mmCIF file of C-alpha atoms in Angstrom:
data_model
loop_
_atom_site.group_PDB
_atom_site.id
_atom_site.type_symbol
_atom_site.label_atom_id
_atom_site.label_comp_id
_atom_site.label_asym_id
_atom_site.label_seq_id
_atom_site.Cartn_x
_atom_site.Cartn_y
_atom_site.Cartn_z
ATOM 1 C CA UNK A 1 96.204 111.815 124.135
ATOM 2 C CA UNK A 2 95.945 115.591 124.475
ATOM 3 C CA UNK A 3 93.284 116.934 126.798
ATOM 4 C CA UNK A 4 90.224 118.118 124.909
ATOM 5 C CA UNK A 5 89.688 121.866 124.977
ATOM 6 C CA UNK A 6 86.698 123.321 126.775
ATOM 7 C CA UNK A 7 83.647 123.946 124.606
ATOM 8 C CA UNK A 8 82.259 127.308 125.708
ATOM 9 C CA UNK A 9 78.819 127.094 124.100
ATOM 10 C CA UNK A 10 77.434 124.301 126.216
ATOM 11 C CA UNK A 11 74.734 123.774 128.850
ATOM 12 C CA UNK A 12 76.269 123.057 132.277
ATOM 13 C CA UNK A 13 74.828 122.355 135.696
ATOM 14 C CA UNK A 14 76.430 123.627 138.906
ATOM 15 C CA UNK A 15 79.028 120.848 139.222
ATOM 16 C CA UNK A 16 79.994 121.004 135.553
ATOM 17 C CA UNK A 17 80.369 124.779 135.738
ATOM 18 C CA UNK A 18 82.803 124.688 138.655
ATOM 19 C CA UNK A 19 84.739 121.735 137.198
ATOM 20 C CA UNK A 20 85.011 123.260 133.711
ATOM 21 C CA UNK A 21 86.048 126.608 135.215
ATOM 22 C CA UNK A 22 89.132 125.033 136.777
ATOM 23 C CA UNK A 23 89.843 122.935 133.669
ATOM 24 C CA UNK A 24 89.677 126.064 131.491
ATOM 25 C CA UNK A 25 92.000 127.911 133.859
ATOM 26 C CA UNK A 26 94.459 125.021 133.918
ATOM 27 C CA UNK A 27 94.558 124.937 130.126
ATOM 28 C CA UNK A 28 94.792 128.718 129.621
ATOM 29 C CA UNK A 29 96.346 130.038 132.832
ATOM 30 C CA UNK A 30 99.675 131.261 131.457
ATOM 31 C CA UNK A 31 98.461 133.245 128.398
ATOM 32 C CA UNK A 32 95.402 134.439 130.310
ATOM 33 C CA UNK A 33 97.388 135.850 133.238
ATOM 34 C CA UNK A 34 100.016 137.357 130.942
ATOM 35 C CA UNK A 35 97.363 139.368 129.129
ATOM 36 C CA UNK A 36 95.527 140.070 132.379
ATOM 37 C CA UNK A 37 98.464 141.723 134.152
ATOM 38 C CA UNK A 38 100.072 143.274 131.068
ATOM 39 C CA UNK A 39 96.874 145.137 130.164
ATOM 40 C CA UNK A 40 95.296 145.710 133.589
ATOM 41 C CA UNK A 41 98.512 146.210 135.549
ATOM 42 C CA UNK A 42 98.596 149.997 135.204
ATOM 43 C CA UNK A 43 95.063 150.266 136.609
ATOM 44 C CA UNK A 44 95.883 147.889 139.478
ATOM 45 C CA UNK A 45 99.006 149.891 140.369
ATOM 46 C CA UNK A 46 97.041 153.154 140.275
ATOM 47 C CA UNK A 47 94.427 151.656 142.583
ATOM 48 C CA UNK A 48 97.146 150.349 144.915
ATOM 49 C CA UNK A 49 98.831 153.752 145.113
ATOM 50 C CA UNK A 50 95.692 155.689 146.004
ATOM 51 C CA UNK A 51 94.462 152.912 148.281
ATOM 52 C CA UNK A 52 97.761 152.993 150.152
ATOM 53 C CA UNK A 53 97.673 156.791 150.494
ATOM 54 C CA UNK A 54 94.069 156.845 151.648
ATOM 55 C CA UNK A 55 94.451 153.973 154.107
ATOM 56 C CA UNK A 56 97.696 155.351 155.530
ATOM 57 C CA UNK A 57 95.796 158.488 156.524
ATOM 58 C CA UNK A 58 92.768 156.563 157.759
ATOM 59 C CA UNK A 59 94.793 154.061 159.775
ATOM 60 C CA UNK A 60 96.971 156.720 161.370
ATOM 61 C CA UNK A 61 94.746 156.467 164.443
ATOM 62 C CA UNK A 62 96.412 153.138 165.338
ATOM 63 C CA UNK A 63 99.820 154.761 165.368
ATOM 64 C CA UNK A 64 98.475 157.421 167.732
ATOM 65 C CA UNK A 65 96.982 154.836 170.075
ATOM 66 C CA UNK A 66 100.121 152.686 170.134
ATOM 67 C CA UNK A 67 102.219 155.781 170.746
ATOM 68 C CA UNK A 68 100.055 156.849 173.641
ATOM 69 C CA UNK A 69 99.065 160.065 171.898
ATOM 70 C CA UNK A 70 95.739 161.756 172.205
ATOM 71 C CA UNK A 71 93.062 161.219 169.626
ATOM 72 C CA UNK A 72 92.170 164.888 169.191
ATOM 73 C CA UNK A 73 92.933 165.123 165.499
ATOM 74 C CA UNK A 74 91.015 161.983 164.705
ATOM 75 C CA UNK A 75 87.948 163.150 166.606
ATOM 76 C CA UNK A 76 87.813 166.409 164.675
ATOM 77 C CA UNK A 77 87.806 164.717 161.275
ATOM 78 C CA UNK A 78 84.717 165.654 159.334
ATOM 79 C CA UNK A 79 82.933 164.528 156.200
ATOM 80 C CA UNK A 80 85.447 166.250 153.930
ATOM 81 C CA UNK A 81 88.330 164.439 155.662
ATOM 82 C CA UNK A 82 86.832 161.009 155.045
ATOM 83 C CA UNK A 83 85.426 161.603 151.552
ATOM 84 C CA UNK A 84 88.323 163.665 150.280
ATOM 85 C CA UNK A 85 89.988 163.967 146.881
ATOM 86 C CA UNK A 86 92.084 160.850 147.489
ATOM 87 C CA UNK A 87 88.941 158.869 148.273
ATOM 88 C CA UNK A 88 87.286 159.781 144.980
ATOM 89 C CA UNK A 89 90.466 159.023 143.036
ATOM 90 C CA UNK A 90 90.506 155.629 144.745
ATOM 91 C CA UNK A 91 86.866 154.974 143.756
ATOM 92 C CA UNK A 92 87.602 155.961 140.148
ATOM 93 C CA UNK A 93 90.624 153.656 139.921
ATOM 94 C CA UNK A 94 88.690 150.823 141.569
ATOM 95 C CA UNK A 95 86.046 151.083 138.874
ATOM 96 C CA UNK A 96 88.648 151.424 136.106
ATOM 97 C CA UNK A 97 90.435 148.328 137.430
ATOM 98 C CA UNK A 98 87.200 146.336 137.598
ATOM 99 C CA UNK A 99 86.202 147.338 134.060
ATOM 100 C CA UNK A 100 89.715 146.680 132.735
ATOM 101 C CA UNK A 101 89.761 143.169 134.252
ATOM 102 C CA UNK A 102 86.330 142.367 132.838
ATOM 103 C CA UNK A 103 87.235 143.714 129.402
ATOM 104 C CA UNK A 104 90.607 141.938 129.219
ATOM 105 C CA UNK A 105 89.160 138.606 130.295
ATOM 106 C CA UNK A 106 86.142 139.097 128.018
ATOM 107 C CA UNK A 107 88.494 139.845 125.129
ATOM 108 C CA UNK A 108 90.343 136.586 125.808
ATOM 109 C CA UNK A 109 87.088 134.618 125.720
ATOM 110 C CA UNK A 110 85.984 136.383 122.538
ATOM 111 C CA UNK A 111 89.238 135.452 120.794
ATOM 112 C CA UNK A 112 89.070 131.896 122.169
ATOM 113 C CA UNK A 113 85.506 131.518 120.910
ATOM 114 C CA UNK A 114 86.128 132.966 117.451
ATOM 115 C CA UNK A 115 89.317 130.946 116.873
ATOM 116 C CA UNK A 116 88.167 127.493 117.996
ATOM 117 C CA UNK A 117 90.044 127.395 121.281
ATOM 118 C CA UNK A 118 93.306 128.957 120.109
ATOM 119 C CA UNK A 119 95.179 130.651 122.967
ATOM 120 C CA UNK A 120 95.634 134.376 122.387
ATOM 121 C CA UNK A 121 98.778 136.430 122.970
ATOM 122 C CA UNK A 122 98.962 139.889 124.518
ATOM 123 C CA UNK A 123 98.823 141.783 121.195
ATOM 124 C CA UNK A 124 95.692 139.929 120.083
ATOM 125 C CA UNK A 125 93.948 140.597 123.397
ATOM 126 C CA UNK A 126 95.036 144.245 123.351
ATOM 127 C CA UNK A 127 93.512 144.793 119.891
ATOM 128 C CA UNK A 128 90.143 143.582 121.218
ATOM 129 C CA UNK A 129 90.528 145.293 124.596
ATOM 130 C CA UNK A 130 91.008 148.782 123.175
ATOM 131 C CA UNK A 131 87.872 148.406 121.040
ATOM 132 C CA UNK A 132 85.640 147.660 124.008
ATOM 133 C CA UNK A 133 87.201 149.224 127.118
ATOM 134 C CA UNK A 134 85.575 152.666 126.932
ATOM 135 C CA UNK A 135 82.323 151.133 125.759
ATOM 136 C CA UNK A 136 82.186 148.789 128.743
ATOM 137 C CA UNK A 137 83.259 151.584 131.101
ATOM 138 C CA UNK A 138 80.637 154.098 129.956
ATOM 139 C CA UNK A 139 77.796 151.573 129.734
ATOM 140 C CA UNK A 140 78.658 150.098 133.155
ATOM 141 C CA UNK A 141 78.063 153.415 134.936
ATOM 142 C CA UNK A 142 74.230 153.404 134.618
ATOM 143 C CA UNK A 143 74.183 149.669 135.386
ATOM 144 C CA UNK A 144 76.141 150.131 138.630
ATOM 145 C CA UNK A 145 73.967 153.100 139.622
ATOM 146 C CA UNK A 146 70.830 151.056 138.948
ATOM 147 C CA UNK A 147 72.050 148.217 141.172
ATOM 148 C CA UNK A 148 73.019 150.683 143.922
ATOM 149 C CA UNK A 149 69.593 152.339 143.802
ATOM 150 C CA UNK A 150 67.892 148.931 143.889
ATOM 151 C CA UNK A 151 70.000 147.925 146.901
ATOM 152 C CA UNK A 152 69.190 151.094 148.844
ATOM 153 C CA UNK A 153 65.480 150.818 148.076
ATOM 154 C CA UNK A 154 64.931 147.386 149.567
ATOM 155 C CA UNK A 155 68.135 145.279 149.151
ATOM 156 C CA UNK A 156 66.270 142.489 147.299
ATOM 157 C CA UNK A 157 65.825 144.511 144.065
ATOM 158 C CA UNK A 158 69.551 145.213 144.153
ATOM 159 C CA UNK A 159 70.353 141.503 144.566
ATOM 160 C CA UNK A 160 67.979 140.594 141.749
ATOM 161 C CA UNK A 161 69.441 143.182 139.390
ATOM 162 C CA UNK A 162 72.966 142.208 140.399
ATOM 163 C CA UNK A 163 72.356 138.578 139.419
ATOM 164 C CA UNK A 164 70.484 139.387 136.208
ATOM 165 C CA UNK A 165 73.101 141.890 135.003
ATOM 166 C CA UNK A 166 76.208 139.772 135.642
ATOM 167 C CA UNK A 167 76.475 138.826 131.917
ATOM 168 C CA UNK A 168 76.205 142.500 130.853
ATOM 169 C CA UNK A 169 79.897 142.970 129.984
ATOM 170 C CA UNK A 170 80.061 139.558 128.274
ATOM 171 C CA UNK A 171 77.172 140.533 126.012
ATOM 172 C CA UNK A 172 78.750 143.892 125.168
ATOM 173 C CA UNK A 173 82.014 142.224 124.133
ATOM 174 C CA UNK A 174 81.085 138.810 122.749
ATOM 175 C CA UNK A 175 77.784 139.761 121.098
ATOM 176 C CA UNK A 176 79.023 143.289 120.252
ATOM 177 C CA UNK A 177 75.743 144.975 121.117
ATOM 178 C CA UNK A 178 74.778 148.330 122.619
ATOM 179 C CA UNK A 179 73.533 149.490 126.007
ATOM 180 C CA UNK A 180 69.814 148.795 125.529
ATOM 181 C CA UNK A 181 70.495 145.582 123.620
ATOM 182 C CA UNK A 182 72.787 144.195 126.331
ATOM 183 C CA UNK A 183 70.414 145.291 129.088
ATOM 184 C CA UNK A 184 67.391 143.601 127.490
ATOM 185 C CA UNK A 185 69.444 140.544 126.604
ATOM 186 C CA UNK A 186 70.336 140.010 130.284
ATOM 187 C CA UNK A 187 66.660 139.743 131.207
ATOM 188 C CA UNK A 188 65.935 137.599 128.156
ATOM 189 C CA UNK A 189 68.463 134.850 128.873
ATOM 190 C CA UNK A 190 67.945 134.696 132.656
ATOM 191 C CA UNK A 191 64.361 133.409 132.391
ATOM 192 C CA UNK A 192 63.816 130.249 134.475
ATOM 193 C CA UNK A 193 67.522 130.197 135.409
ATOM 194 C CA UNK A 194 67.718 132.884 138.070
ATOM 195 C CA UNK A 195 68.233 130.633 141.098
ATOM 196 C CA UNK A 196 70.794 128.361 139.443
ATOM 197 C CA UNK A 197 72.695 131.471 138.322
ATOM 198 C CA UNK A 198 72.547 132.952 141.816
ATOM 199 C CA UNK A 199 74.025 129.790 143.361
ATOM 200 C CA UNK A 200 76.844 129.597 140.799
ATOM 201 C CA UNK A 201 77.748 133.285 141.149
ATOM 202 C CA UNK A 202 77.641 133.055 144.944
ATOM 203 C CA UNK A 203 79.872 129.981 145.181
ATOM 204 C CA UNK A 204 82.341 131.307 142.588
ATOM 205 C CA UNK A 205 82.520 134.670 144.364
ATOM 206 C CA UNK A 206 82.923 132.907 147.709
ATOM 207 C CA UNK A 207 85.945 131.014 146.342
ATOM 208 C CA UNK A 208 87.406 134.307 145.110
ATOM 209 C CA UNK A 209 86.671 136.144 148.366
ATOM 210 C CA UNK A 210 88.087 133.418 150.634
ATOM 211 C CA UNK A 211 91.255 132.962 148.574
ATOM 212 C CA UNK A 212 91.962 136.684 148.252
ATOM 213 C CA UNK A 213 90.972 137.244 151.882
ATOM 214 C CA UNK A 214 93.527 134.693 153.065
ATOM 215 C CA UNK A 215 96.284 136.460 151.139
ATOM 216 C CA UNK A 216 95.195 139.856 152.432
ATOM 217 C CA UNK A 217 95.072 138.635 156.042
ATOM 218 C CA UNK A 218 98.467 136.925 155.903
ATOM 219 C CA UNK A 219 100.133 139.952 154.307
ATOM 220 C CA UNK A 220 98.517 142.313 156.821
ATOM 221 C CA UNK A 221 99.625 140.218 159.817
ATOM 222 C CA UNK A 222 103.179 139.765 158.554
ATOM 223 C CA UNK A 223 103.766 143.403 157.672
ATOM 224 C CA UNK A 224 101.882 144.615 160.725
ATOM 225 C CA UNK A 225 104.090 142.566 163.046
ATOM 226 C CA UNK A 226 107.257 143.583 161.203
ATOM 227 C CA UNK A 227 106.290 147.253 161.313
ATOM 228 C CA UNK A 228 105.430 147.138 165.015
ATOM 229 C CA UNK A 229 108.688 145.513 166.097
ATOM 230 C CA UNK A 230 110.842 147.771 163.920
ATOM 231 C CA UNK A 231 109.285 151.210 163.576
ATOM 232 C CA UNK A 232 106.356 151.051 166.024
ATOM 233 C CA UNK A 233 104.277 152.462 163.173
ATOM 234 C CA UNK A 234 101.594 150.088 161.941
ATOM 235 C CA UNK A 235 99.025 152.136 160.048
ATOM 236 C CA UNK A 236 101.071 153.619 157.201
ATOM 237 C CA UNK A 237 103.307 150.575 156.671
ATOM 238 C CA UNK A 238 100.471 148.049 156.599
ATOM 239 C CA UNK A 239 98.324 150.246 154.343
ATOM 240 C CA UNK A 240 101.012 150.672 151.692
ATOM 241 C CA UNK A 241 102.264 147.063 151.832
ATOM 242 C CA UNK A 242 98.864 145.396 151.681
ATOM 243 C CA UNK A 243 97.682 147.708 148.899
ATOM 244 C CA UNK A 244 100.469 146.533 146.605
ATOM 245 C CA UNK A 245 100.455 142.887 147.629
ATOM 246 C CA UNK A 246 96.698 142.742 147.164
ATOM 247 C CA UNK A 247 97.344 143.206 143.463
ATOM 248 C CA UNK A 248 98.118 139.493 143.380
ATOM 249 C CA UNK A 249 94.758 138.680 144.953
ATOM 250 C CA UNK A 250 93.212 139.794 141.662
ATOM 251 C CA UNK A 251 94.416 136.464 140.263
ATOM 252 C CA UNK A 252 91.581 134.766 142.123
ATOM 253 C CA UNK A 253 89.040 137.092 140.498
ATOM 254 C CA UNK A 254 89.712 135.147 137.294
ATOM 255 C CA UNK A 255 88.045 132.107 138.934
ATOM 256 C CA UNK A 256 84.830 134.039 139.517
ATOM 257 C CA UNK A 257 84.952 135.593 136.059
ATOM 258 C CA UNK A 258 85.412 132.297 134.197
ATOM 259 C CA UNK A 259 82.621 130.637 136.197
ATOM 260 C CA UNK A 260 80.284 133.571 135.479
ATOM 261 C CA UNK A 261 81.267 133.467 131.798
ATOM 262 C CA UNK A 262 80.514 129.741 131.520
ATOM 263 C CA UNK A 263 77.124 130.394 133.118
ATOM 264 C CA UNK A 264 76.519 133.102 130.504
ATOM 265 C CA UNK A 265 77.196 130.570 127.756
ATOM 266 C CA UNK A 266 74.853 128.136 129.510
ATOM 267 C CA UNK A 267 72.091 130.753 129.564
ATOM 268 C CA UNK A 268 72.646 131.625 125.912
ATOM 269 C CA UNK A 269 72.751 127.995 124.861
ATOM 270 C CA UNK A 270 69.560 127.262 126.806
ATOM 271 C CA UNK A 271 67.837 130.215 125.151
ATOM 272 C CA UNK A 272 69.228 130.035 121.594
ATOM 273 C CA UNK A 273 70.829 126.623 121.133
ATOM 274 C CA UNK A 274 73.507 128.105 118.846
ATOM 275 C CA UNK A 275 76.261 125.821 120.121
ATOM 276 C CA UNK A 276 74.513 122.565 119.296
ATOM 277 C CA UNK A 277 73.436 123.931 115.920
ATOM 278 C CA UNK A 278 77.028 124.845 115.081
ATOM 279 C CA UNK A 279 78.236 121.385 116.082
ATOM 280 C CA UNK A 280 75.588 119.782 113.892
ATOM 281 C CA UNK A 281 76.586 121.982 110.940
ATOM 282 C CA UNK A 282 80.263 121.064 111.408
ATOM 283 C CA UNK A 283 79.710 117.296 111.438
ATOM 284 C CA UNK A 284 81.782 115.856 108.653
ATOM 285 C CA UNK A 285 83.444 119.146 107.795
ATOM 286 C CA UNK A 286 86.372 118.671 110.191
ATOM 287 C CA UNK A 287 88.546 115.672 109.522
ATOM 288 C CA UNK A 288 89.719 115.755 113.144
ATOM 289 C CA UNK A 289 86.209 115.926 114.498
ATOM 290 C CA UNK A 290 86.473 112.512 116.184
ATOM 291 C CA UNK A 291 90.116 112.634 117.263
ATOM 292 C CA UNK A 292 89.253 112.848 120.946
ATOM 293 C CA UNK A 293 86.591 110.138 120.968
ATOM 294 C CA UNK A 294 87.886 106.932 122.498
ATOM 295 C CA UNK A 295 87.054 103.591 120.951
ATOM 296 C CA UNK A 296 84.201 101.750 122.594
ATOM 297 C CA UNK A 297 83.579 98.012 122.492
#
């Protein structure tokens, strides 16, 4: 018997969220990653290029130390040397990459939801992606600034806003609303579910961070050792190599995203109950409605 597809609109506790996240990824991994890298790849490569350039300059101090050279140039570096044009290009591409990943994955979920679990191809995701990318990008700017301000004020307001506003991009894409509507909706659905959401987001992000961190560390050690024993130049080689290989660490971001998305559907279902109402309305209308129910005696 075929494995039953994940129902998105459903209330889940912590264990169910993590379990269903991995089940959803197992069922949709190939089409999801195809769309993910085909659409977001150009942004990831741009980020890798500028990250490699910036880090190669920043890590040049290690080459000087290993070569026994003086550190005069490094000591004279000022504010403009650290926060230079390359740095701001890197920040821009980091944000573009983050928004592109969120929009592409959100577009996949939107198609999945509207087509009863049908897996989307790249063209179908692209048609949704291009409708929402600039919207998500522009509307995310004030949200990010608000979280940054809240963090600098007293840290706790930033954490609170960060948790509350996690579903912001999902609401923009799936519910097709505007800036004020999505902002207010985040506060509306989080009521009485803040702490459970915080735990789920933290654990999902921890899985992403540990997995991607392992890859980053292994790649850095391997290329660092190879560069040292061949060219005696660590900084530039490691910076460029890790920047491009870290592209693959974005795969693990999908784990965090899917977990956060399932929590969004939990919050919406708790608040609105639309999923259960739709299932009640569809009783008897689908001749295959009971195909996956095993016989009980």
